[in-house]
Structures are given as structure tokens and as C-alpha cells.
Amino acid sequence: MAELSWLWRLRGLYGEQAATARELLAAVGAEPPAGLAEEYVLCVINALSGESGDPADQRRLARVEDVLAGLSRPLRLPFTVVLWSVPTTNDRVRGQVGGDAWGRALLDVGLGFQEQFAGRPTASEESFARSPAGFRATGDRWGMANCLDPLGMFADWRGDHRRALELLDEGLSYVKELAASEETSDLLRTRATVLPHQGELVEAREHFSQALTPARTVGLADKLAGALRGLGDAARLAGDTGHARALQRRPGGLRRQLVRQGGERAHPHRPRPFRGHGGAPRRGA
């Protein structure tokens, strides 16, 4: 289960193995078997990917963090490296991730998101800009895409729309090779927000429409809401206010659905359960 978890995540198969994972946890008990702490963590993450409504799920998630925090050795499995390093960049995590180029690139991605959420765009962009070299050195296409998406966004904010599209196009080429549904939806939406600055409203609407399909594939209400909101904005800019109003009403229902699901926790296969963008590649993915 641990070895396949990244593939399931990449393909958007959230919750597919939840029942099997819960059976494994019932057999194993509350503590990870000796030498299998990371495997235990990924089993818990798979179990929590389903919507069981079990009140013990929050306790299990907290236990995952305790298990990872208690490890004194470097992490072995790339998926746990991403789950732990993207939202957290303290000294303990730096030691667990290791000092290779790939690990340092992941830490910079984590720092980039933290700076972005803290409202420090310059520091955020600097962190993301350090990451591509490490991912290129190991051939990690998923990592490259997850750097290029925010870097394209920052270029757009600066008014460098041509550079933004170059970065986003490169990122899209990687995620399409990987058939990564969630990241494809993200990059299509980001690219669609740039296109109106180039006067390409028709193409922007096409991109937002295209982003709906992979978002539905992974069943993520926040991604669907973002694409629908973008379609509404594009319709409004094109003067189609009636269609824009109809589209803008739909994300509200999806947001309520997301709240009912427990927000981001509905799909803890993403790095965000530890409060962090994407999933975990193997080196060279």
C-alpha cells in the first residue's frame, strides 16, 4: 500500500483504498510495526481518504504527525517526504528530509507556500525560484510543475504575461505526461487567468472549461468551484452578464459541499493534512 500510494494520489483515486487501509489498521493496531513507521503513516492517510464520518479520524491524523515527528532518521519513502516537508520546514524536518538536491527543492516549495499564505509574495517567489534546479537535477516533472505554477502566477502579477504563459506551458507539459489530474486542473486555471490580459477571452473560457474535467475526475469541490468562478469571470468580461451570474452562483453550492466534507481534510491524500500543493513523486517521476 505504501508503494502504490503515490500512484493513486497522482491519478486522483482518492478514497479508492480506504476500506482496505482501515482493515489493515484494524489488524495492526494503534502503533506502527517495528521499522514500518512510514508505511503505517501512508496506511492511515489512505484510510482517511474515505468519508467514513468516524470521529476517531482526527485522532488518527494527529497520531500520524506524532509518528513522523518522532522519527530520528531520514525519511525513506518519497510520498512521506512530501507530506511532511511541504507544509513544515522546521529543523527536525530538514534533518529528516535530507540534504540532497531533491529534498532541498521540496523544502523550498514548502517555504514558498508558507510565505505566500503569510502574505509575503517576494519571499515566496524567491523560495519557489530556488526549487526548479533541484527538481531538474533528478528529473522530477511533478516537482517542476508545482514550482512553475506559482512562478507563473507571480510573473502575471508583475505584468509579465508572456513569461507567465511560458512557465505555465512548461508546467502543463509535465503534468500531462504524468496524467496528473489535480495539477492539470490547477495549471489550466492559472493559465486561464493570464489569457484575458492578452485579449484571449475565448481561449480563457476554453481553459476554464477544460479544467472542469480533471477536477471532476479527482472529485475535489474546491477545484470545481475555482473553474466555475473563472468561467463566470470570463463570461462577465465578455459582456455575457446573464451567463456570468448563473456560473457565479454555482461555486457557492460547491463551497457548502466542501464544508460538509470537512474542507481540505476530505482528501488528506494531499500534503495539506499537515497544513500544506500536490502529492508526492518518486525521484525522477
C-alpha atoms as one frame of an Amber mdcrd trajectory, in Angstrom:
protein
   0.000   0.000   0.000   2.805   2.416   0.810   4.497   1.891  -2.548   1.276
   2.435  -4.520   0.022   5.439  -2.562   1.745   7.997  -4.774   0.328   6.430
  -7.948  -3.188   6.527  -6.505  -2.672  10.143  -5.466  -1.321  11.146  -8.873
  -4.262   9.555 -10.676  -6.763  11.254  -8.378  -8.023   7.973  -6.901  -8.910
   9.476  -3.538 -10.587   7.023  -1.197 -10.308   4.041  -3.542  -8.344   2.025
  -0.984  -9.896   3.454   2.175 -11.695   0.253   3.154  -8.592  -1.904   2.641
  -6.482   0.570   4.596  -8.927   0.516   7.509  -8.801  -3.276   7.554  -5.012
  -3.133   7.700  -5.094  -0.635  10.563  -7.543  -2.815  12.470  -5.132  -5.731
  12.123  -2.050  -3.697  13.037  -3.460  -1.717  15.951  -2.745   1.783  17.189
   1.051   1.595  16.930   3.164   1.152  13.796   5.022  -2.164  13.473   8.750
  -2.004  14.139  10.615  -0.427  11.223   7.403   0.393   9.336   6.547   3.841
  10.660   6.285   5.450   7.219   4.245   2.561   5.850   1.890   2.936   8.806
   1.557   6.672   8.130   0.593   6.097   4.494  -1.886   3.417   5.516  -3.555
   5.957   7.829  -3.599   8.574   5.066  -5.273   6.095   2.714  -7.823   5.207
   5.389  -8.648   8.862   5.958  -9.173   9.455   2.231 -12.648   7.999   2.523
 -15.584   9.863   4.068 -16.295   7.497   6.929 -17.620  10.040   9.412 -15.628
   8.241  12.099 -14.995  10.688  14.989 -11.689   8.907  15.617 -10.265  10.124
  12.300  -8.923  13.362  13.752  -7.150  11.390  16.457  -5.597   9.127  13.824
  -4.393  12.131  11.852  -2.823  13.609  14.976  -1.143  10.255  15.594   0.372
  10.396  12.103   2.015  13.697  12.931   3.332  12.282  16.206   4.809   9.248
  14.439   6.595  11.369  11.844   7.789  13.910  14.393   9.214  11.080  16.489
  11.457   9.674  13.760  15.136  10.406  14.276  16.268   9.093  10.893  15.843
  10.469   7.357  12.590   9.514   5.689  12.795   6.653   3.172   9.604   6.986
   1.147   9.209   9.958  -1.221   5.485  10.317  -0.517   6.059  10.774   3.202
   8.889  13.202   2.398   6.412  15.430   0.542   3.616  15.036   3.070   5.957
  16.122   5.835   8.209  18.666   4.137   5.825  20.783   2.044   3.776  22.232
   4.936   6.516  22.073   7.581  10.083  23.365   7.383  11.459  23.282  10.924
  14.919  21.968  11.815  13.681  18.446  12.601  12.010  18.144   9.210  15.112
  19.473   7.445  17.088  16.665   9.032  14.507  14.032   8.118  14.219  15.168
   4.506  17.959  15.037   3.970  20.439  17.247   2.201  20.169  16.089  -1.409
  19.021  18.408  -4.203  15.535  16.898  -4.342  14.965  17.259  -0.608  16.180
  20.849  -0.569  13.897  21.651  -3.520  10.916  20.258  -1.617  11.759  22.313
   1.444  11.888  25.437  -0.721   8.453  24.595  -2.135   7.126  24.249   1.398
   8.703  27.534   2.401   7.312  29.191  -0.739   3.753  28.219   0.179   4.211
  29.289   3.776   5.496  32.698   2.700   2.638  33.039   0.213  -0.009  32.223
   2.825   1.671  34.668   5.209   1.319  37.485   2.661   4.989  37.785   1.749
   4.955  37.417  -2.068   8.574  38.467  -2.679   9.966  35.919  -0.229   7.559
  33.314  -1.593   8.669  33.807  -5.190  12.328  33.643  -4.145  11.729  30.276
  -2.455   9.873  28.822  -5.431  12.576  30.120  -7.780  15.232  28.119  -5.908
  13.371  24.829  -6.355  13.498  24.074 -10.108  17.246  23.355 -10.151  16.852
  20.541  -7.627  13.888  19.027  -9.415  15.575  19.280 -12.813  18.651  17.531
 -11.414  16.537  14.494 -10.502  14.128  14.606 -13.468  11.115  15.225 -11.226
   8.354  16.508 -13.501   5.784  16.751 -10.726   8.117  18.934  -8.684   8.862
  21.161 -11.662   5.163  21.673 -12.370   4.451  22.616  -8.772   7.149  25.303
  -8.915   6.183  26.640 -12.323   2.526  27.142 -11.392   3.179  29.732  -8.646
   6.115  31.230 -10.550   3.773  31.808 -13.498   1.269  33.416 -11.158   3.905
  35.805  -9.782   5.047  36.726 -13.308   1.430  37.515 -14.198   1.041  39.715
 -11.130   4.122  41.681 -12.201   2.577  42.228 -15.625   4.980  39.884 -17.436
   2.175  37.908 -19.046   4.293  36.392 -21.817   6.755  34.961 -19.282   3.845
  33.700 -17.192   2.462  31.741 -20.136   5.900  30.267 -20.899   6.244  28.983
 -17.345   2.706  27.610 -17.223   3.032  25.914 -20.617   6.147  24.131 -19.426
   4.348  23.018 -16.271   1.359  21.774 -18.259   3.624  19.691 -20.480   4.908
  17.852 -17.400   1.588  17.130 -15.721   0.041  15.945 -18.970   2.906  13.472
 -19.365   2.160  12.242 -15.837  -1.646  12.257 -16.344  -1.822  14.165 -13.048
  -5.460  15.271 -12.889  -5.343  17.672  -9.959  -2.229  19.522 -11.103  -3.541
  19.698 -14.689  -6.686  21.396 -13.421  -4.612  23.812 -11.322  -2.330  24.839
 -14.174  -5.183  25.220 -16.664  -6.969  27.557 -14.267  -3.837  29.594 -13.619
  -3.144  29.872 -17.356  -6.750  30.914 -17.963  -6.383  33.832 -15.553  -3.421
  35.139 -17.584  -5.053  34.955 -21.009  -7.542  37.873 -20.610  -4.536  40.211
 -20.210  -3.586  39.124 -23.726  -7.106  39.705 -25.011  -7.714  35.952 -25.320
 -11.114  35.655 -23.635 -12.288  32.770 -25.805  -9.209  30.712 -25.014  -9.525
  31.612 -21.327 -13.067  30.242 -21.261 -11.880  27.099 -23.029  -9.164  26.618
 -20.407 -11.579  27.026 -17.507 -13.916  24.529 -19.198 -11.043  22.089 -19.704
 -10.093  22.453 -16.036 -13.515  21.128 -15.003 -12.871  17.618 -16.338  -9.767
  16.737 -14.275 -11.338  18.473 -11.268 -14.360  16.185 -11.571 -12.038  13.203
 -12.027 -10.490  13.754  -8.610 -13.803  14.838  -7.066 -12.464  17.997  -5.449
 -15.169  20.591  -4.879 -12.682  23.447  -4.416 -11.145  22.804  -7.849 -14.582
  22.675  -9.488 -15.598  25.888  -7.746 -12.440  27.641  -8.929 -13.027  26.631
 -12.551 -16.686  27.679 -12.443 -15.807  31.001 -10.857 -13.242  31.554 -13.619
 -15.835  30.759 -16.269 -18.128  33.312 -14.666 -15.401  35.959 -14.666 -14.602
  35.263 -18.321 -18.284  35.489 -19.257 -18.604  38.794 -17.406 -15.550  40.236
 -19.172 -17.074  39.153 -22.484 -20.278  41.028 -21.638 -22.391  37.902 -21.068
 -23.653  39.002 -17.666 -26.610  36.593 -17.509 -24.389  33.571 -18.025 -21.825
  35.056 -15.648 -24.403  35.349 -12.840 -25.558  31.765 -13.373 -21.994  30.472
 -13.246 -21.046  32.563 -10.220 -23.922  31.103  -8.199 -22.728  27.517  -8.682
 -19.452  27.736  -6.697 -21.445  28.718  -3.603 -23.101  25.315  -3.572 -19.769
  23.621  -4.087 -18.240  25.575  -1.204 -21.073  24.391   1.047 -20.379  20.848
  -0.131 -16.710  21.313   0.739 -17.626  22.483   4.244 -19.884  19.470   4.722
 -16.994  17.232   3.665 -14.741  18.791   6.256 -12.882  21.121   3.887  -9.421
  20.031   2.823  -9.487  17.070   5.184 -11.935  15.342   2.875  -8.936  14.352
   0.770  -5.957  14.014   3.114  -4.003  12.194   0.429  -2.738  15.679  -0.434
   0.097  17.220   1.561  -2.321  19.682   3.144  -3.453  17.429   6.018  -0.344
  18.609   7.868  -1.323  22.015   6.671   0.173  22.302   3.427   0.057  21.686
  -3.103   0.162  18.469  -4.915   1.276  14.993  -3.955   4.411  13.011  -3.727
   6.587  11.998  -6.620   9.185   9.363  -6.574  12.580  10.680  -7.551  12.670
  11.057 -11.290   8.858  10.882 -11.578
